Coordinates of C-alpha atoms and ligand atoms in Angstrom, one line a residue:
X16 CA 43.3 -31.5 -41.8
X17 CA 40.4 -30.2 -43.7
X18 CA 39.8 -28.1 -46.8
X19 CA 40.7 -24.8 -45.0
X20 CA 43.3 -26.0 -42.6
X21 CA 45.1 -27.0 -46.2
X22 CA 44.9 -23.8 -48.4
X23 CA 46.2 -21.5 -45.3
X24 CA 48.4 -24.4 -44.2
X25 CA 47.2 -23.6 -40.6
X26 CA 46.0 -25.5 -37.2
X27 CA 42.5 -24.4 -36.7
X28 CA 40.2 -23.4 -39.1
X29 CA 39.4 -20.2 -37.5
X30 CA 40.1 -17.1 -39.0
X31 CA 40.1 -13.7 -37.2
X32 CA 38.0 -11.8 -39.4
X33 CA 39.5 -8.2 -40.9
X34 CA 38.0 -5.5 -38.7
X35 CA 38.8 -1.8 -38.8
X36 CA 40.1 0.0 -36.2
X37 CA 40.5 -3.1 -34.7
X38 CA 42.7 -5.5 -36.3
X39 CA 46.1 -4.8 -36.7
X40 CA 49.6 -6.3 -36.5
X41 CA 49.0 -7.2 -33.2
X42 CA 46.0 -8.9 -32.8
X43 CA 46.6 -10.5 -36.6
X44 CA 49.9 -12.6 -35.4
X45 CA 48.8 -13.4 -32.1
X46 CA 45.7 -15.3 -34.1
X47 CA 48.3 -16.5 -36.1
X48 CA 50.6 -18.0 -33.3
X49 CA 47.8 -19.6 -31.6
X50 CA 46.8 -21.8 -34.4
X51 CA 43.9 -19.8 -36.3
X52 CA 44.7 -17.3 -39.4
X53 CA 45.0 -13.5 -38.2
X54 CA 44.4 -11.1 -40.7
X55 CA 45.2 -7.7 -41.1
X56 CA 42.4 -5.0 -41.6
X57 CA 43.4 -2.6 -44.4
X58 CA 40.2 -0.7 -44.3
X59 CA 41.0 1.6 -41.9
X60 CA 44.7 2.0 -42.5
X61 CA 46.6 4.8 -44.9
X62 CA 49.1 2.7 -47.8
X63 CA 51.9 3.3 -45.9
X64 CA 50.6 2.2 -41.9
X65 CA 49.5 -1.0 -43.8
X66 CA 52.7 -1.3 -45.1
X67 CA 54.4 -0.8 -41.5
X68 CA 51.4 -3.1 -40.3
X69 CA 52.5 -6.2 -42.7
X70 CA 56.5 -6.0 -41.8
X71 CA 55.6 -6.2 -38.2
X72 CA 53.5 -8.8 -38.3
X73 CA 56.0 -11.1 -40.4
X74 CA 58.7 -10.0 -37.3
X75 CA 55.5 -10.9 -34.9
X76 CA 54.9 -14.5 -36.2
X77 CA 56.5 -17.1 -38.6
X78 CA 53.0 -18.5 -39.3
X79 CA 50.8 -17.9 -42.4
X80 CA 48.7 -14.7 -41.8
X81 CA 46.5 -12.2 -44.7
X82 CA 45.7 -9.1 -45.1
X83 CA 41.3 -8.0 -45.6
X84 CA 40.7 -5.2 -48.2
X85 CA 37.2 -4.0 -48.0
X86 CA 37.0 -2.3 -51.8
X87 CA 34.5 0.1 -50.4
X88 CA 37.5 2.5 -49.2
X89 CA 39.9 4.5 -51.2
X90 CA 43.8 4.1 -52.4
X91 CA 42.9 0.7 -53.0
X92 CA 45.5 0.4 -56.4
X93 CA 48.2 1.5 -53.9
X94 CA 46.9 -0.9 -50.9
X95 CA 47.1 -3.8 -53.8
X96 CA 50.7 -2.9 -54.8
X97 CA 52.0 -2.6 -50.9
X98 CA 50.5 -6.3 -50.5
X99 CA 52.0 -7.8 -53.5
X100 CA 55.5 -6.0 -52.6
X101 CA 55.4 -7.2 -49.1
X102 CA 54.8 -10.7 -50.3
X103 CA 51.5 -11.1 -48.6
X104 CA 50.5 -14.6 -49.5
X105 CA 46.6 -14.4 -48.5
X106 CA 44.3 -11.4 -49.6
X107 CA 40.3 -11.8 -47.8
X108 CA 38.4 -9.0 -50.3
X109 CA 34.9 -7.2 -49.1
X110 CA 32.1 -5.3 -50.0
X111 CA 33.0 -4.8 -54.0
X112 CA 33.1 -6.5 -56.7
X113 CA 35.4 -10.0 -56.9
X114 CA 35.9 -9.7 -60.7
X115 CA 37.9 -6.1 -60.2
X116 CA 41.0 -7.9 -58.4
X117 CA 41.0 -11.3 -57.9
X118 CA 43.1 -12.2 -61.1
X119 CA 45.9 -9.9 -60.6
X120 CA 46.2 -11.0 -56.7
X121 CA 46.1 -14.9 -58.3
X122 CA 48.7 -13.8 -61.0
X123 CA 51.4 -12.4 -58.1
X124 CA 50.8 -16.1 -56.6
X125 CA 48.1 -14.9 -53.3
X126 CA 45.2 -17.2 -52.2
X127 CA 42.2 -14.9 -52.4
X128 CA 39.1 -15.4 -50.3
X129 CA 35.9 -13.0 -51.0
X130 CA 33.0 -12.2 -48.5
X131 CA 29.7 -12.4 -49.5
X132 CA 26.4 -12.3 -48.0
X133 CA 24.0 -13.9 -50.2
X134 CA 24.6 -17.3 -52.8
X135 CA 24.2 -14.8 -55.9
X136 CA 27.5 -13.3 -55.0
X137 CA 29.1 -16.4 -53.8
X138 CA 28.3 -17.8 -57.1
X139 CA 29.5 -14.4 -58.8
X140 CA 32.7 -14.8 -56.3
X141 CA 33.4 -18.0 -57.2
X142 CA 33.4 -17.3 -61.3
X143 CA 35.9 -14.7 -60.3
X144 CA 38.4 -17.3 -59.7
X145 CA 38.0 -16.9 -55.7
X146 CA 39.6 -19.8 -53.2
X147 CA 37.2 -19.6 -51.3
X148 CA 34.2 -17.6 -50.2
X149 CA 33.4 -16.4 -46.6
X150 CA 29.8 -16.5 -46.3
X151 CA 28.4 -13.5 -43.7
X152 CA 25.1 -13.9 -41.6
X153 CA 23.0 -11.2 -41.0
X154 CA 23.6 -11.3 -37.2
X155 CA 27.9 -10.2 -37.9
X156 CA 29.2 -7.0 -36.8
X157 CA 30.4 -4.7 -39.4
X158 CA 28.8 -3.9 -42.9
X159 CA 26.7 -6.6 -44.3
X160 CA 24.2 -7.5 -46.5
X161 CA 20.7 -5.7 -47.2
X162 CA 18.8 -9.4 -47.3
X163 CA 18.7 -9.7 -43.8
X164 CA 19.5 -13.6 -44.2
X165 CA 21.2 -15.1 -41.0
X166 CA 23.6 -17.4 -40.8
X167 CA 21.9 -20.7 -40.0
X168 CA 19.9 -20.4 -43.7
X169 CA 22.6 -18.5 -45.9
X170 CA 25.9 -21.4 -45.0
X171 CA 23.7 -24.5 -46.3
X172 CA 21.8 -22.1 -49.2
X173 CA 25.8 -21.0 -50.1
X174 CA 27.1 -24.6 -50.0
X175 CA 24.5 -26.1 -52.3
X176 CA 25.2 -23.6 -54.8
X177 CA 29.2 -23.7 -54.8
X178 CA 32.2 -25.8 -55.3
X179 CA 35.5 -24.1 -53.3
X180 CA 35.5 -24.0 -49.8
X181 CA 33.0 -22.4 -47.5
X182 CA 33.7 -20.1 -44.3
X183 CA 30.7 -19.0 -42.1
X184 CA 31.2 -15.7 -40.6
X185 CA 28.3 -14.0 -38.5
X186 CA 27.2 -15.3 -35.1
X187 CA 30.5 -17.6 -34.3
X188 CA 32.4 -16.5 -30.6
X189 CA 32.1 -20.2 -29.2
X190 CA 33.2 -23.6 -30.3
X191 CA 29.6 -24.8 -30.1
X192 CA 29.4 -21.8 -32.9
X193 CA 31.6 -23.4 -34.8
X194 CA 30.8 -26.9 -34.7
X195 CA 27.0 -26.1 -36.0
X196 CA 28.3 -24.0 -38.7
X197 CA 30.5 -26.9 -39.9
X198 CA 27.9 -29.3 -39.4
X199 CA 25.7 -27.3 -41.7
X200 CA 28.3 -27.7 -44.3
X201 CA 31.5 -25.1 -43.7
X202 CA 35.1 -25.9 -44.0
X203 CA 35.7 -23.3 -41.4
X204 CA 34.7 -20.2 -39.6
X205 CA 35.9 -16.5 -39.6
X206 CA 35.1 -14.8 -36.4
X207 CA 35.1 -10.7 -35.7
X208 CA 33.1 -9.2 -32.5
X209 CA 34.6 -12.0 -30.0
X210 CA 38.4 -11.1 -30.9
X211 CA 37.9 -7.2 -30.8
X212 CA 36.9 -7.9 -27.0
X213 CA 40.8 -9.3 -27.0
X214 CA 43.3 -7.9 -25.5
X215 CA 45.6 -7.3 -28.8
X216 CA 42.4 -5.8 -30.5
X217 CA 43.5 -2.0 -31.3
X218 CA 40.3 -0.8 -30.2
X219 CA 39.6 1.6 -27.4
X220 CA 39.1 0.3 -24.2
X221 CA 35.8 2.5 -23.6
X222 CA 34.7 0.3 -27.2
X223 CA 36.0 -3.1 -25.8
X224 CA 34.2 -2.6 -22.3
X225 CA 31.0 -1.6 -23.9
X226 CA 30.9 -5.1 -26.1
X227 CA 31.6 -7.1 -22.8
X228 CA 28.7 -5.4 -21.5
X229 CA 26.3 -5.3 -24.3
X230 CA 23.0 -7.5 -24.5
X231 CA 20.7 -9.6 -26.7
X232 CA 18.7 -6.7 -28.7
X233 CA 21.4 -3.9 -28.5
X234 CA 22.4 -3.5 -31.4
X235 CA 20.7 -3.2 -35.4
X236 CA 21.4 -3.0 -38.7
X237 CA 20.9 0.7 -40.2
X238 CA 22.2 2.8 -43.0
X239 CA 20.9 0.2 -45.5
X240 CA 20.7 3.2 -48.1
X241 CA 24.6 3.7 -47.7
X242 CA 26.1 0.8 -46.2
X243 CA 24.6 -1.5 -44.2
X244 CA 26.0 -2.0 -41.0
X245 CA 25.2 -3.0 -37.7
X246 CA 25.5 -0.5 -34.4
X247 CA 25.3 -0.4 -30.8
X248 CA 22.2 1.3 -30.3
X249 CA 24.0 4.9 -28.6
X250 CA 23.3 8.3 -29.1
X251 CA 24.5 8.2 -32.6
X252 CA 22.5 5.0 -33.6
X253 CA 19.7 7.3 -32.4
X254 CA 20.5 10.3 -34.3
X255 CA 20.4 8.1 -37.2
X256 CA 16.6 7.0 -36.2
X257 CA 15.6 10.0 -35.1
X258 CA 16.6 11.1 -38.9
X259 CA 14.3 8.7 -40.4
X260 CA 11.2 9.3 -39.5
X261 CA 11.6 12.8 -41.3
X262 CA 12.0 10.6 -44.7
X263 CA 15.3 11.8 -45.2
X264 CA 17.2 11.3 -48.2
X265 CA 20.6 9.6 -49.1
X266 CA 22.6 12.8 -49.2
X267 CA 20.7 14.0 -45.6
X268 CA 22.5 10.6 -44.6
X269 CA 25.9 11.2 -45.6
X270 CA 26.0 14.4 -43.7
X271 CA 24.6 13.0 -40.6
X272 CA 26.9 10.3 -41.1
X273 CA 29.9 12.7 -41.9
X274 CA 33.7 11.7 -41.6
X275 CA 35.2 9.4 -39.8
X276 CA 33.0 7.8 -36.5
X277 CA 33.8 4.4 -36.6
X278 CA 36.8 5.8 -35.3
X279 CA 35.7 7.9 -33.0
X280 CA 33.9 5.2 -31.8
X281 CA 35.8 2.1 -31.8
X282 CA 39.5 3.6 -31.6
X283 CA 38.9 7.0 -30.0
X284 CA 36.8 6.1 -27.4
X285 CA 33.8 8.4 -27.8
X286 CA 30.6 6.2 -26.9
X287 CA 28.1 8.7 -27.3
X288 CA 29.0 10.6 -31.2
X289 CA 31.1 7.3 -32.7
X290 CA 29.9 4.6 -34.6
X291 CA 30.1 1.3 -32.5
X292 CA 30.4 -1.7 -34.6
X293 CA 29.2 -5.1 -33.2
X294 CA 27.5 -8.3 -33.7
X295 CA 24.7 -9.6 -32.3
X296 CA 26.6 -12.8 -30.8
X297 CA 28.3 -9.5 -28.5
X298 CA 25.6 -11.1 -26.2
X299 CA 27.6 -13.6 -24.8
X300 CA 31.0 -11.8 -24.8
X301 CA 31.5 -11.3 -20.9
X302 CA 34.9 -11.1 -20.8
X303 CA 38.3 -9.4 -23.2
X304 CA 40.6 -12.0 -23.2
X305 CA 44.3 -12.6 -25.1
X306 CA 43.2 -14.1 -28.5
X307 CA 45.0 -17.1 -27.8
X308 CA 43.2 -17.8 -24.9
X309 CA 40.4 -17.5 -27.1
X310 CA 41.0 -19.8 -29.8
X311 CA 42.2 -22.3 -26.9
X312 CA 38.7 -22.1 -25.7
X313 CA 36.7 -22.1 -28.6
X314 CA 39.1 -25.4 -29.5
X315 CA 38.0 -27.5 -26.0
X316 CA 34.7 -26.3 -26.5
X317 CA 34.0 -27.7 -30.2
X318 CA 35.5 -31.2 -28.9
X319 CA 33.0 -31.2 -25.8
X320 CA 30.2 -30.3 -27.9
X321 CA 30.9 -32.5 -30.7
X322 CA 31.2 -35.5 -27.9
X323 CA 28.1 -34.5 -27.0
X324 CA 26.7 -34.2 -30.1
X325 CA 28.1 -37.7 -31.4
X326 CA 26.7 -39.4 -27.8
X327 CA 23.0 -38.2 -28.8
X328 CA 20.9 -41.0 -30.6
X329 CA 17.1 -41.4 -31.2
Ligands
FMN403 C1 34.3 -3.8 -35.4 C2 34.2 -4.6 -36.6 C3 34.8 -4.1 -37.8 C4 34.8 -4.9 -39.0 N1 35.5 -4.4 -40.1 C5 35.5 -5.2 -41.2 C6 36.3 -4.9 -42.3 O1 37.1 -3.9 -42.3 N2 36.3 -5.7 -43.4 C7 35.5 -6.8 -43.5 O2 35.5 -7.5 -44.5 N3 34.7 -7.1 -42.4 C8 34.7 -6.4 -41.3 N4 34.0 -6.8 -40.2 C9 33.3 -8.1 -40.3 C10 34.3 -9.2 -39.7 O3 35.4 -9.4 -40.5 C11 33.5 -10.6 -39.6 O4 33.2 -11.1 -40.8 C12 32.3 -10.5 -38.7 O5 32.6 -9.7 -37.5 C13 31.8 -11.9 -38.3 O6 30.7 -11.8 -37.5 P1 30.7 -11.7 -35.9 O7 31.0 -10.3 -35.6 O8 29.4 -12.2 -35.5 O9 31.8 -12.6 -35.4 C14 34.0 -6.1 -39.0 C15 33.4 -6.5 -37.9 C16 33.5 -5.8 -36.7 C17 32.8 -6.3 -35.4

Protein backbone atom coordinates (compact mmCIF):
# COMPACT_ATOMS: atom_id res chain seq x y z
CA UNK A 1 0.00 0.00 0.00
CA UNK A 2 1.19 3.46 -0.56
CA UNK A 3 -0.27 7.00 -0.49
CA UNK A 4 -2.19 6.50 -3.81
CA UNK A 5 -3.06 2.91 -3.59
CA UNK A 6 -4.96 4.25 -0.26
CA UNK A 7 -6.99 7.38 -1.35
CA UNK A 8 -8.38 5.29 -4.63
CA UNK A 9 -8.48 2.13 -2.51
CA UNK A 10 -6.89 0.45 -5.57
CA UNK A 11 -3.97 -2.35 -6.49
CA UNK A 12 -1.60 -0.50 -8.52
CA UNK A 13 -0.94 2.94 -8.53
CA UNK A 14 -1.40 3.42 -12.14
CA UNK A 15 -3.99 5.50 -13.42
CA UNK A 16 -5.24 5.52 -17.07
CA UNK A 17 -5.14 9.04 -17.71
CA UNK A 18 -8.55 10.84 -19.13
CA UNK A 19 -8.16 11.09 -22.90
CA UNK A 20 -10.77 12.28 -25.35
CA UNK A 21 -12.03 10.38 -27.93
CA UNK A 22 -10.35 7.80 -26.42
CA UNK A 23 -11.35 6.92 -23.00
CA UNK A 24 -14.54 5.69 -22.34
CA UNK A 25 -16.58 3.18 -20.36
CA UNK A 26 -14.75 0.63 -21.85
CA UNK A 27 -11.29 1.13 -21.59
CA UNK A 28 -12.05 3.01 -17.97
CA UNK A 29 -13.36 -0.39 -16.20
CA UNK A 30 -11.08 -2.65 -17.83
CA UNK A 31 -8.16 -0.38 -16.09
CA UNK A 32 -10.14 -0.68 -13.29
CA UNK A 33 -10.50 -4.55 -13.16
CA UNK A 34 -7.01 -5.09 -13.82
CA UNK A 35 -5.84 -3.37 -10.70
CA UNK A 36 -4.98 0.33 -11.89
CA UNK A 37 -7.75 3.31 -11.73
CA UNK A 38 -9.60 3.86 -15.20
CA UNK A 39 -11.03 7.02 -15.64
CA UNK A 40 -13.58 8.29 -17.80
CA UNK A 41 -12.83 11.18 -20.30
CA UNK A 42 -15.56 13.84 -20.14
CA UNK A 43 -13.91 16.18 -22.48
CA UNK A 44 -15.14 14.92 -25.44
CA UNK A 45 -18.50 13.55 -24.37
CA UNK A 46 -22.09 15.59 -24.57
CA UNK A 47 -23.87 15.62 -20.53
CA UNK A 48 -25.97 13.05 -21.35
CA UNK A 49 -23.28 10.22 -23.32
CA UNK A 50 -21.26 10.90 -19.99
CA UNK A 51 -24.06 10.09 -18.15
CA UNK A 52 -24.70 6.73 -20.25
CA UNK A 53 -20.72 6.43 -20.00
CA UNK A 54 -20.70 6.43 -15.93
CA UNK A 55 -23.82 3.76 -15.46
CA UNK A 56 -21.97 1.44 -17.80
CA UNK A 57 -19.00 1.50 -16.30
CA UNK A 58 -20.47 0.91 -12.65
CA UNK A 59 -22.32 -2.39 -14.64
CA UNK A 60 -18.59 -2.97 -16.25
CA UNK A 61 -16.60 -3.12 -12.92
CA UNK A 62 -17.25 -3.21 -9.04
CA UNK A 63 -13.87 -1.46 -8.55
CA UNK A 64 -13.25 2.25 -7.79
CA UNK A 65 -12.98 4.18 -11.16
CA UNK A 66 -13.23 8.53 -11.87
CA UNK A 67 -14.32 10.50 -14.15
CA UNK A 68 -11.45 13.58 -15.94
CA UNK A 69 -13.10 16.95 -16.68
CA UNK A 70 -10.86 19.12 -18.67
CA UNK A 71 -12.55 22.78 -17.73
CA UNK A 72 -11.37 24.04 -21.06
CA UNK A 73 -14.70 22.58 -22.75
CA UNK A 74 -18.27 23.63 -22.43
CA UNK A 75 -21.52 22.47 -20.34
CA UNK A 76 -19.23 21.88 -17.64
CA UNK A 77 -22.08 23.10 -14.69
CA UNK A 78 -24.20 20.23 -16.30
CA UNK A 79 -21.12 17.65 -16.59
CA UNK A 80 -20.56 18.49 -12.59
CA UNK A 81 -24.18 17.89 -11.69
CA UNK A 82 -24.39 14.37 -13.92
CA UNK A 83 -21.11 13.33 -11.78
CA UNK A 84 -22.38 14.18 -8.47
CA UNK A 85 -25.95 12.42 -9.40
CA UNK A 86 -24.28 9.40 -10.54
CA UNK A 87 -22.33 9.11 -7.40
CA UNK A 88 -18.96 9.40 -9.04
CA UNK A 89 -16.58 9.13 -6.17
CA UNK A 90 -13.24 10.45 -7.93
CA UNK A 91 -13.21 13.63 -10.15
CA UNK A 92 -9.31 14.18 -12.08
CA UNK A 93 -9.84 18.23 -13.18
CA UNK A 94 -7.59 19.85 -16.21
CA UNK A 95 -6.55 22.70 -17.90
CA UNK A 96 -8.59 25.43 -15.63
CA UNK A 97 -8.56 26.74 -12.68
CA UNK A 98 -8.74 24.32 -9.34
CA UNK A 99 -10.24 27.04 -7.11
CA UNK A 100 -13.64 27.13 -9.61
CA UNK A 101 -14.70 23.44 -8.49
CA UNK A 102 -12.80 21.70 -6.21
CA UNK A 103 -14.96 22.64 -2.99
CA UNK A 104 -18.28 21.78 -4.33
CA UNK A 105 -16.91 18.23 -5.69
CA UNK A 106 -15.28 17.88 -1.83
CA UNK A 107 -18.73 19.08 -0.34
CA UNK A 108 -20.74 16.08 -2.36
CA UNK A 109 -18.01 13.67 -0.69
CA UNK A 110 -15.54 13.15 -4.29
CA UNK A 111 -11.71 12.80 -4.02
CA UNK A 112 -10.47 15.46 -6.49
CA UNK A 113 -7.16 15.23 -8.18
CA UNK A 114 -6.00 18.39 -10.45
CA UNK A 115 -3.28 18.27 -13.39
CA UNK A 116 -0.78 20.66 -13.51
CA UNK A 117 2.25 21.21 -15.38
CA UNK A 118 4.46 23.42 -13.54
CA UNK A 119 4.98 23.73 -9.29
CA UNK A 120 3.22 27.26 -9.40
CA UNK A 121 -0.05 25.54 -10.11
CA UNK A 122 0.64 22.57 -8.09
CA UNK A 123 1.11 24.91 -5.29
CA UNK A 124 -2.16 26.94 -6.50
CA UNK A 125 -3.84 23.25 -6.79
CA UNK A 126 -2.99 22.24 -3.65
CA UNK A 127 -4.47 25.59 -1.77
CA UNK A 128 -7.56 24.66 -3.62
CA UNK A 129 -8.13 21.90 -1.30
CA UNK A 130 -6.89 19.22 -4.19
CA UNK A 131 -6.03 15.32 -2.98
CA UNK A 132 -3.65 15.20 -5.00
CA UNK A 133 -1.93 16.74 -7.95
CA UNK A 134 -0.97 14.96 -11.20
CA UNK A 135 2.08 16.48 -12.32
CA UNK A 136 2.46 16.44 -16.52
CA UNK A 137 5.92 16.38 -18.40
CA UNK A 138 6.35 18.15 -21.31
CA UNK A 139 6.95 14.90 -23.40
CA UNK A 140 2.72 13.69 -22.61
CA UNK A 141 0.29 13.57 -25.30
CA UNK A 142 -2.63 15.80 -25.15
CA UNK A 143 -2.69 19.60 -24.10
CA UNK A 144 0.06 20.61 -21.87
CA UNK A 145 1.98 23.20 -20.46
CA UNK A 146 3.73 26.21 -22.44
CA UNK A 147 7.11 25.77 -20.12
CA UNK A 148 8.32 23.04 -21.95
CA UNK A 149 9.53 21.34 -18.59
CA UNK A 150 9.86 17.43 -18.90
CA UNK A 151 9.06 15.13 -16.63
CA UNK A 152 12.35 14.02 -15.11
CA UNK A 153 12.90 17.97 -13.67
CA UNK A 154 9.09 19.02 -13.10
CA UNK A 155 8.08 15.48 -10.49
CA UNK A 156 11.16 16.28 -7.92
CA UNK A 157 10.74 20.49 -8.56
CA UNK A 158 6.64 19.60 -7.78
CA UNK A 159 7.47 17.27 -4.75
CA UNK A 160 9.77 19.77 -2.95
CA UNK A 161 7.19 22.32 -3.16
CA UNK A 162 3.97 20.23 -1.93
CA UNK A 163 2.50 18.23 0.76
CA UNK A 164 -0.49 15.70 -0.84
CA UNK A 165 0.34 13.08 -3.00
CA UNK A 166 2.17 13.30 -6.29
CA UNK A 167 1.29 11.47 -9.67
CA UNK A 168 3.79 11.83 -12.62
CA UNK A 169 2.10 11.79 -15.97
CA UNK A 170 4.17 12.37 -19.27
CA UNK A 171 6.65 9.87 -20.59
CA UNK A 172 5.34 6.56 -18.47
CA UNK A 173 4.24 3.30 -20.93
CA UNK A 174 6.71 0.87 -19.13
CA UNK A 175 7.31 -0.26 -15.58
CA UNK A 176 10.94 0.93 -15.81
CA UNK A 177 8.75 4.37 -16.44
CA UNK A 178 7.27 4.03 -13.48
CA UNK A 179 9.79 2.95 -11.13
CA UNK A 180 12.09 6.17 -12.02
CA UNK A 181 9.20 8.43 -11.61
CA UNK A 182 8.60 7.05 -8.12
CA UNK A 183 12.10 6.97 -7.29
CA UNK A 184 12.28 10.65 -8.04
CA UNK A 185 9.62 11.20 -5.52
CA UNK A 186 5.86 10.12 -6.98
CA UNK A 187 3.22 8.15 -5.12
CA UNK A 188 2.10 6.93 -8.49
CA UNK A 189 1.85 7.39 -12.14
CA UNK A 190 -1.05 8.28 -14.66
CA UNK A 191 -0.40 7.02 -18.07
CA UNK A 192 -2.33 8.14 -21.51
CA UNK A 193 -0.56 7.39 -25.11
CA UNK A 194 0.26 3.54 -24.09
CA UNK A 195 -3.55 2.71 -23.19
CA UNK A 196 -5.08 4.44 -26.28
CA UNK A 197 -2.87 1.80 -28.39
CA UNK A 198 -5.29 -0.78 -26.19
CA UNK A 199 -7.68 -2.56 -27.47
CA UNK A 200 -10.71 -0.99 -25.28
CA UNK A 201 -9.41 2.48 -26.32
CA UNK A 202 -12.46 4.09 -28.34
CA UNK A 203 -10.17 5.40 -30.84
CA UNK A 204 -10.07 4.67 -34.54
CA UNK A 205 -8.14 1.90 -35.57
CA UNK A 206 -6.36 4.09 -38.53
CA UNK A 207 -5.33 6.40 -35.01
CA UNK A 208 -4.27 3.32 -32.95
CA UNK A 209 -2.13 1.83 -35.92
CA UNK A 210 -0.54 5.08 -36.58
CA UNK A 211 0.80 5.38 -32.66
CA UNK A 212 2.17 1.72 -32.95
CA UNK A 213 4.02 2.87 -35.81
CA UNK A 214 5.15 6.26 -34.84
CA UNK A 215 8.89 7.20 -33.99
CA UNK A 216 11.31 9.16 -31.74
CA UNK A 217 10.86 12.91 -33.32
CA UNK A 218 7.29 12.49 -34.81
CA UNK A 219 5.51 14.34 -33.09
CA UNK A 220 5.60 18.32 -31.40
CA UNK A 221 4.07 20.60 -29.29
CA UNK A 222 2.14 23.52 -31.38
CA UNK A 223 -0.69 25.78 -30.92
CA UNK A 224 0.96 27.29 -27.80
CA UNK A 225 -1.13 30.58 -28.53
CA UNK A 226 -4.43 28.53 -28.16
CA UNK A 227 -3.74 25.46 -26.43
CA UNK A 228 -0.75 23.71 -26.31
CA UNK A 229 -0.86 20.40 -27.47
CA UNK A 230 1.24 17.87 -28.86
CA UNK A 231 0.57 16.24 -32.61
CA UNK A 232 1.67 13.64 -34.96
CA UNK A 233 3.50 15.57 -37.40
CA UNK A 234 0.63 14.90 -40.56
CA UNK A 235 -0.67 17.03 -43.11
CA UNK A 236 -2.59 18.96 -40.61
CA UNK A 237 0.44 19.52 -38.12
CA UNK A 238 1.88 20.94 -41.35
CA UNK A 239 -0.88 23.14 -42.27
CA UNK A 240 -0.38 24.52 -38.90
CA UNK A 241 3.55 25.24 -39.73
CA UNK A 242 3.04 26.16 -42.85
CA UNK A 243 0.65 28.98 -41.20
CA UNK A 244 3.34 30.31 -39.09
CA UNK A 245 5.79 31.43 -40.98
CA UNK A 246 3.19 34.06 -42.42
CA UNK A 247 3.13 35.46 -38.62
CA UNK A 248 -0.35 34.64 -38.30
CA UNK A 249 -2.44 35.74 -35.56
CA UNK A 250 -4.60 33.97 -32.86
CA UNK A 251 -7.87 34.45 -34.67
CA UNK A 252 -6.01 33.11 -38.26
CA UNK A 253 -5.40 30.07 -35.83
CA UNK A 254 -8.78 29.32 -34.70
CA UNK A 255 -10.02 29.12 -38.21
CA UNK A 256 -7.25 26.99 -39.39
CA UNK A 257 -7.94 25.09 -36.41
CA UNK A 258 -11.79 25.14 -36.90
CA UNK A 259 -14.25 22.56 -35.26
CA UNK A 260 -13.85 19.49 -34.22
CA UNK A 261 -10.35 17.43 -35.57
CA UNK A 262 -9.28 15.71 -32.71
CA UNK A 263 -12.06 13.75 -33.74
CA UNK A 264 -11.67 13.45 -36.95
CA UNK A 265 -8.43 12.36 -36.16
CA UNK A 266 -8.42 10.12 -33.32
CA UNK A 267 -12.13 8.71 -33.50
CA UNK A 268 -12.96 9.17 -37.21
CA UNK A 269 -10.15 7.92 -38.68
CA UNK A 270 -8.93 10.69 -40.98
CA UNK A 271 -4.96 10.74 -40.73
CA UNK A 272 -4.33 13.32 -43.14
CA UNK A 273 -7.05 16.67 -41.93
CA UNK A 274 -7.53 15.33 -37.94
CA UNK A 275 -5.59 16.25 -35.14
CA UNK A 276 -3.58 13.26 -33.87
CA UNK A 277 -2.87 13.43 -30.27
CA UNK A 278 0.29 11.53 -28.90
CA UNK A 279 3.16 11.52 -26.66
CA UNK A 280 6.54 11.37 -27.29
CA UNK A 281 6.96 7.94 -25.25
CA UNK A 282 4.48 6.67 -28.63
CA UNK A 283 8.16 5.67 -29.58
CA UNK A 284 8.25 2.56 -27.89
CA UNK A 285 4.52 1.60 -28.34
CA UNK A 286 4.92 -1.43 -30.87
CA UNK A 287 2.04 -3.19 -30.23
CA UNK A 288 -2.20 -2.39 -29.16
CA UNK A 289 -2.72 -4.63 -26.54
CA UNK A 290 -5.98 -5.36 -23.91
CA UNK A 291 -5.27 -2.84 -21.05
CA UNK A 292 -4.98 -5.52 -18.74
CA UNK A 293 -2.38 -7.07 -20.39
CA UNK A 294 -0.79 -3.82 -20.06
CA UNK A 295 -0.89 -3.05 -16.51
CA UNK A 296 0.23 -6.86 -16.04
CA UNK A 297 3.26 -5.93 -17.93
CA UNK A 298 4.14 -2.73 -16.74
CA UNK A 299 3.67 -4.59 -13.01
CA UNK A 300 6.50 -7.54 -13.88
CA UNK A 301 8.51 -4.98 -15.45
CA UNK A 302 8.76 -2.45 -12.30
CA UNK A 303 9.76 -5.62 -10.06
CA UNK A 304 12.63 -6.67 -12.55
CA UNK A 305 13.85 -3.32 -12.78
CA UNK A 306 13.59 -2.43 -9.26
CA UNK A 307 15.73 -5.99 -8.59
CA UNK A 308 17.94 -4.65 -10.80
CA UNK A 309 18.09 -1.42 -9.50
CA UNK A 310 18.42 -2.59 -5.66
CA UNK A 311 21.43 -5.35 -6.98
CA UNK A 312 23.53 -2.15 -8.28
CA UNK A 313 26.16 -0.90 -5.74
CA UNK A 314 29.30 1.37 -6.09
C1 LIG B 1 -5.14 11.12 -27.13
C2 LIG B 1 -5.00 11.82 -25.82
C3 LIG B 1 -6.06 12.55 -25.31
C4 LIG B 1 -5.94 13.20 -24.07
N1 LIG B 1 -7.02 13.86 -23.55
C5 LIG B 1 -6.95 14.38 -22.28
C6 LIG B 1 -8.11 14.92 -21.67
O1 LIG B 1 -9.21 14.90 -22.22
N2 LIG B 1 -7.97 15.43 -20.42
C7 LIG B 1 -6.76 15.44 -19.74
O2 LIG B 1 -6.70 15.90 -18.61
N3 LIG B 1 -5.66 14.91 -20.32
C8 LIG B 1 -5.73 14.36 -21.55
N4 LIG B 1 -4.64 13.73 -22.09
C9 LIG B 1 -3.44 13.56 -21.24
C10 LIG B 1 -3.49 12.21 -20.50
O3 LIG B 1 -4.54 12.16 -19.59
C11 LIG B 1 -2.17 11.91 -19.77
O4 LIG B 1 -1.94 12.82 -18.72
C12 LIG B 1 -0.97 11.94 -20.71
O5 LIG B 1 -1.28 11.23 -21.89
C13 LIG B 1 0.25 11.32 -20.04
O6 LIG B 1 1.35 11.33 -20.87
P1 LIG B 1 1.71 10.11 -21.89
O7 LIG B 1 0.86 10.33 -23.08
O8 LIG B 1 3.15 10.32 -22.16
O9 LIG B 1 1.40 8.84 -21.16
C14 LIG B 1 -4.73 13.11 -23.34
C15 LIG B 1 -3.66 12.37 -23.88
C16 LIG B 1 -3.78 11.72 -25.08
C17 LIG B 1 -2.64 10.91 -25.61
Amino acid sequence: MNKITTLFKIKYPIIQGGMIWNSGYKLASAVSNAGGLGLIGAGSMYPEVLREHIQKCKKATSKPFGVNVPMLYPNIEEIMKIIVEEGVKIVFTSAGNPKTWTSYLKENGITVVHVVSSSIFALKAQEAGVDAIVAEGFEAGGHNGREETTTLTLIPIVKEKIKIPLIAAGGIATGRGMLAVMILGADGVQVGSRFAASLESSAHENFKETIINTKEGDTQLTLKELAPVRLIKNKFYQDVQDLYEKCPTKEDLVILLGRARAKKGMFEGDLVEGELEIGQIAGIIHEIKPAGEIIKEMIIDFQTARKEVLNFDF
